[in-house]
Each structure stands twice: as structure tokens, then as C-alpha cells.
CSV table of C-alpha atoms in Angstrom, one decimal:
chain,number,residue,atom,x,y,z
A,19,ASP,CA,89.0,115.4,112.6
A,20,GLY,CA,91.0,112.2,112.7
A,21,GLY,CA,94.2,111.9,113.5
A,22,ILE,CA,97.1,110.5,116.3
A,23,THR,CA,98.0,113.0,118.7
A,24,GLN,CA,101.5,112.7,121.2
A,25,SER,CA,102.3,114.6,124.2
A,26,PRO,CA,103.9,116.4,125.0
A,27,LYS,CA,106.0,117.2,122.4
A,28,TYR,CA,108.9,118.0,123.5
A,29,LEU,CA,110.2,116.3,127.5
A,30,PHE,CA,113.6,116.2,129.6
A,31,ARG,CA,114.2,113.4,131.3
A,32,LYS,CA,116.3,113.0,134.1
A,33,GLU,CA,119.2,109.8,134.5
A,34,GLY,CA,117.6,107.2,136.7
A,35,GLN,CA,113.6,108.3,136.2
A,36,ASN,CA,111.3,106.5,134.2
A,37,VAL,CA,108.4,108.5,131.8
A,38,THR,CA,106.1,108.3,130.0
A,39,LEU,CA,104.9,109.2,126.3
A,40,SER,CA,100.8,109.5,125.4
A,41,CYS,CA,99.4,109.2,122.0
A,42,GLU,CA,96.3,109.0,121.7
A,43,GLN,CA,94.2,107.8,118.2
A,44,ASN,CA,90.4,108.9,117.0
A,45,LEU,CA,90.4,107.1,113.4
A,46,ASN,CA,89.3,103.5,115.4
A,47,HIS,CA,91.9,101.8,114.4
A,48,ASP,CA,93.1,98.3,116.0
A,49,ALA,CA,96.6,98.6,115.8
A,50,MET,CA,98.7,100.8,117.0
A,51,TYR,CA,102.8,101.3,117.0
A,52,TRP,CA,105.9,103.0,119.0
A,53,TYR,CA,108.4,103.9,116.7
A,54,ARG,CA,112.4,105.1,118.0
A,55,GLN,CA,114.1,107.5,115.2
A,56,ASP,CA,117.7,108.6,116.1
A,57,PRO,CA,119.5,111.2,114.0
A,58,GLY,CA,120.9,110.6,110.4
A,59,GLN,CA,118.6,107.2,111.0
A,60,GLY,CA,115.8,105.5,110.0
A,61,LEU,CA,112.8,104.3,112.6
A,62,ARG,CA,113.1,100.8,114.7
A,63,LEU,CA,110.0,99.6,115.7
A,64,ILE,CA,110.0,99.2,119.9
A,65,TYR,CA,106.8,97.9,120.5
A,66,TYR,CA,102.9,96.9,118.3
A,67,SER,CA,99.9,96.0,120.2
A,68,GLN,CA,97.4,94.0,117.5
A,69,ILE,CA,94.0,94.5,119.8
A,70,VAL,CA,93.3,95.7,123.2
A,71,ASN,CA,95.4,94.4,125.7
A,72,ASP,CA,97.3,93.1,123.7
A,73,PHE,CA,101.0,94.0,123.4
A,74,GLN,CA,104.1,92.7,121.3
A,75,LYS,CA,108.4,93.9,121.7
A,76,GLY,CA,109.7,94.9,118.5
A,77,ASP,CA,113.6,95.3,117.3
A,78,ILE,CA,114.7,97.1,120.6
A,79,ALA,CA,112.5,96.7,123.4
A,80,GLU,CA,114.6,96.4,126.1
A,81,GLY,CA,114.3,98.9,128.7
A,82,TYR,CA,110.4,100.6,127.3
A,83,SER,CA,107.0,99.3,128.6
A,84,VAL,CA,103.7,99.5,126.5
A,85,SER,CA,100.2,98.9,127.7
A,86,ARG,CA,96.5,99.2,125.3
A,87,GLU,CA,94.0,99.2,128.4
A,88,LYS,CA,92.1,100.9,125.4
A,89,LYS,CA,91.5,101.3,121.4
A,90,GLU,CA,92.4,104.7,121.5
A,91,SER,CA,95.5,105.1,124.1
A,92,PHE,CA,98.7,103.5,123.6
A,93,PRO,CA,101.8,105.0,125.9
A,94,LEU,CA,105.1,104.1,126.6
A,95,THR,CA,106.9,104.3,129.3
A,96,VAL,CA,110.9,105.0,129.0
A,97,THR,CA,112.7,103.1,132.1
A,98,SER,CA,115.9,103.9,133.9
A,99,ALA,CA,116.5,100.4,132.2
A,100,GLN,CA,117.5,102.4,128.3
A,101,LYS,CA,120.5,103.5,128.3
A,102,ASN,CA,120.7,105.5,125.8
A,103,PRO,CA,117.2,107.3,125.7
A,104,THR,CA,117.4,110.1,123.8
A,105,ALA,CA,115.7,110.3,120.8
A,106,PHE,CA,112.7,111.2,118.8
A,107,TYR,CA,109.6,108.7,119.9
A,108,LEU,CA,106.5,108.5,116.9
A,109,CYS,CA,104.0,106.4,117.7
A,110,ALA,CA,101.4,104.9,114.8
A,111,SER,CA,98.3,103.3,114.0
A,112,SER,CA,97.0,101.2,111.1
A,113,MET,CA,93.5,100.1,110.3
A,114,GLY,CA,94.4,96.3,111.5
A,115,THR,CA,97.7,94.3,111.0
A,116,GLY,CA,98.1,92.5,107.7
A,117,PHE,CA,100.7,94.2,105.6
A,118,LEU,CA,97.6,96.2,103.3
A,119,ASP,CA,97.3,98.6,105.9
A,120,THR,CA,98.7,101.8,105.7
A,121,GLN,CA,100.8,102.9,109.1
A,122,TYR,CA,99.6,106.7,109.7
A,123,PHE,CA,102.2,109.1,112.3
A,124,GLY,CA,101.3,111.4,115.0
A,125,PRO,CA,103.4,114.1,115.3
A,126,GLY,CA,106.3,112.6,117.6
A,127,THR,CA,107.7,113.4,121.1
A,128,ARG,CA,111.6,114.2,121.7
A,129,LEU,CA,113.3,113.4,124.3
A,130,THR,CA,115.9,114.5,126.2
A,131,VAL,CA,117.7,113.4,128.6
A,132,LEU,CA,119.9,115.4,130.8
B,18,ALA,CA,121.3,92.7,105.6
B,19,GLN,CA,119.4,96.3,104.8
B,20,LYS,CA,115.8,95.9,104.0
B,21,VAL,CA,115.1,99.7,102.1
B,22,THR,CA,118.7,101.0,100.8
B,23,GLN,CA,118.2,104.5,100.7
B,24,ALA,CA,121.9,105.5,99.2
B,25,GLN,CA,121.1,109.4,98.8
B,26,THR,CA,121.4,110.3,102.2
B,27,GLU,CA,121.5,114.1,101.7
B,28,ILE,CA,120.5,115.8,98.4
B,29,SER,CA,120.6,119.7,97.7
B,30,VAL,CA,118.8,120.9,94.4
B,31,VAL,CA,117.5,124.6,93.4
B,32,GLU,CA,113.8,125.9,93.3
B,33,LYS,CA,112.3,124.2,90.0
B,34,GLU,CA,115.1,121.5,89.1
B,35,ASP,CA,113.7,117.9,89.4
B,36,VAL,CA,114.9,115.6,92.1
B,37,THR,CA,114.7,111.4,92.2
B,38,LEU,CA,114.7,109.4,95.1
B,39,ASP,CA,116.6,105.9,94.5
B,40,CYS,CA,114.9,103.8,96.9
B,41,VAL,CA,115.9,99.9,96.7
B,42,TYR,CA,114.6,96.9,98.6
B,43,GLU,CA,115.6,93.2,99.6
B,44,THR,CA,112.5,91.0,100.0
B,45,ARG,CA,111.2,87.1,99.2
B,46,ASP,CA,107.8,87.3,99.4
B,47,THR,CA,105.6,87.7,95.6
B,48,THR,CA,103.2,89.9,97.7
B,49,TYR,CA,104.5,92.9,99.3
B,50,TYR,CA,103.7,97.0,99.8
B,51,LEU,CA,106.0,99.6,98.8
B,52,PHE,CA,105.8,102.9,100.6
B,53,TRP,CA,106.7,106.5,100.8
B,54,TYR,CA,106.6,109.0,103.2
B,55,LYS,CA,108.2,112.6,103.8
B,56,GLN,CA,109.3,114.0,107.1
B,57,PRO,CA,109.0,117.7,107.0
B,58,PRO,CA,111.5,119.3,110.1
B,59,SER,CA,108.1,119.9,112.3
B,60,GLY,CA,108.2,115.4,112.8
B,61,GLU,CA,105.8,114.3,111.5
B,62,LEU,CA,105.7,111.7,108.8
B,63,VAL,CA,103.0,112.1,106.0
B,64,PHE,CA,101.9,109.5,103.7
B,65,LEU,CA,102.4,110.0,100.2
B,66,ILE,CA,102.1,106.6,98.7
B,67,ARG,CA,101.0,102.5,98.8
B,68,ARG,CA,102.0,100.0,96.4
B,69,ASN,CA,101.8,96.8,95.9
B,70,SER,CA,104.2,94.1,94.7
B,71,PHE,CA,101.4,93.2,91.9
B,72,ASP,CA,101.6,96.6,90.4
B,73,GLU,CA,104.2,98.0,89.2
B,74,GLN,CA,102.4,100.8,86.8
B,75,ASN,CA,103.9,104.5,87.5
B,76,GLU,CA,102.1,106.4,89.4
B,77,ILE,CA,102.2,110.9,89.1
B,78,SER,CA,100.4,112.8,91.3
B,79,GLY,CA,100.7,116.2,90.8
B,80,ARG,CA,104.5,117.4,90.9
B,81,TYR,CA,105.7,113.6,92.1
B,82,SER,CA,105.8,110.4,90.1
B,83,TRP,CA,107.0,107.0,91.5
B,84,ASN,CA,108.9,105.0,89.4
B,85,PHE,CA,108.1,101.0,90.8
B,86,GLN,CA,110.3,98.4,88.7
B,87,LYS,CA,111.1,94.6,89.8
B,88,SER,CA,113.4,93.7,88.0
B,89,THR,CA,115.6,95.8,90.0
B,90,SER,CA,114.0,95.8,93.1
B,91,SER,CA,113.4,99.9,92.8
B,92,PHE,CA,110.8,102.0,94.3
B,93,ASN,CA,112.7,106.0,92.7
B,94,PHE,CA,110.5,109.0,94.0
B,95,THR,CA,110.4,111.9,91.8
B,96,ILE,CA,109.9,115.4,92.1
B,97,THR,CA,109.2,117.7,89.0
B,98,ALA,CA,109.6,120.9,89.4
B,99,SER,CA,110.8,121.4,93.6
B,100,GLN,CA,109.7,123.8,95.6
B,101,VAL,CA,111.1,125.0,98.7
B,102,VAL,CA,107.9,123.4,100.6
B,103,ASP,CA,109.4,120.1,99.5
B,104,SER,CA,112.0,120.1,102.0
B,105,ALA,CA,112.1,117.1,104.4
B,106,VAL,CA,113.5,114.0,105.0
B,107,TYR,CA,111.9,111.1,102.6
B,108,PHE,CA,111.4,107.5,103.8
B,109,CYS,CA,110.7,104.9,101.4
B,110,ALA,CA,109.4,101.1,104.0
B,111,LEU,CA,108.8,97.8,102.8
B,112,SER,CA,105.8,95.7,105.0
B,113,GLU,CA,105.8,92.1,104.1
B,114,GLY,CA,104.7,89.0,105.7
B,115,ASN,CA,102.0,88.1,107.7
B,116,PHE,CA,102.1,91.1,110.4
B,117,ASN,CA,102.0,94.6,108.8
B,118,LYS,CA,106.1,94.9,109.7
B,119,PHE,CA,107.3,98.0,108.3
B,120,TYR,CA,111.1,98.2,107.3
B,121,PHE,CA,112.1,102.2,107.0
B,122,GLY,CA,114.8,103.1,104.6
B,123,SER,CA,117.5,106.0,106.4
B,124,GLY,CA,116.1,108.0,105.2
B,125,THR,CA,117.5,110.8,102.3
B,126,LYS,CA,116.9,114.7,103.1
B,127,LEU,CA,115.8,116.5,100.4
B,128,ASN,CA,116.9,120.8,100.3
B,129,VAL,CA,115.9,123.0,97.6
B,130,LYS,CA,117.1,126.3,97.7
B,131,PRO,CA,115.6,129.2,96.7
């Protein structure tokens, strides 16, 4: 079955630690995205990648880093520089990056800072 | 300014009632797409519908229907004969411009009680 997987489902981090969230897709999509969702709010774009080895900052990139070494993988690292990292993180992908393309989402990772 | 406004934060209905979720958007582009997603308690965003700015025909899919009116910049979503399984947060989103950037509303939480 084609889809997007994210792991882990729940993640706990101590202050000052970096953590990496995994996102994998087997839809053969070119574009991938990371969003952050806070309680009662919509989704905010962290980073996006239109093609392998290329990625761009979204609206709230500070304190986050990404890589896109393979088409199917787009891991997100939450660094210690992110002051308020507790949130729900959603990964998405689309066939391309034109506005015609529907974004499909993974199941999400809930990150909690202890 | 918010590009997508979902004024209803939370709605509660009794099973079998009809319910309409409002979505108002703002854009200067003549070509754009509008989307609705469902987020059940599990967290994953499920794609429901995509509508382009040139197609104002209303759409019906089973118990779901969508009313797109450019004159009022609205893209409302109606669930007929609601069921408990419809309980979720529903997001409206706008895609415009050359890049597939989505602007999400803050979501409407729908509670359907038995």
C-alpha cells in the first residue's frame, strides 16, 4: 500500500537535546513538507523540499533542520535552538509543487519536551 | 491577515442532524485551489476534496456536500445526517501562486453526539 509513514508516533525530549523525526513516502512524490500543529491552531509550514538535495524554509524554520538525500525520505531535526518544540508534527507529500497538487499527510509525531 | 478563516471553533450536534462548516478565504489570485481535510482523533489529516477557482459547481459525495461561492469567497462544507464517526477537526485550506503553499484555517472541531 502506498502512503506516508512517520516515526515515532510519540517522542519525548529533554531540554537541550536534538531529536530527529522520520518521514518516509512510497508514493513516488517529488515534493515533501513538514508542518507544525499547536493545540487549537491550524498547520504552519516548517520546511519543504521540491526535489532531492534541495529544500527551502517555510514560515517557522528557526530551530529546525532537514535533509533530502533520498526522494522517499525527508527527516526533520528539532534542535535545542527551538524554544518551544512541544507540538504535533505532520509530514506531507505531493506529486509536484504546483498549486494543482493535493498534499497527502502522514499520521504525525507528537513531540513533548520534558 | 488570515487567508483562510474558519469562524466556528467548535460545533456540537446530535446524530442525524445536518451541519455546515464555514470557510472564508482571501486571495488576489484568479487561479487557486481550495481543500477540505478531516483530522480524526488519531491525528492524520485525511484529504476530502479539492476545488479549483474556475469550477463553482457544488459537489456532493454521499453525505458530504460542498458549496463554493466566489462572490462571497466562501467554500462551505455540509454533512447531512451526521454520524458519530464524523466527529473530528475539519480544516479548510487555500493553495495559490506558483508554489504549492497551503494556507490552513484554524479548524472547526465537530462533536457528533449519539
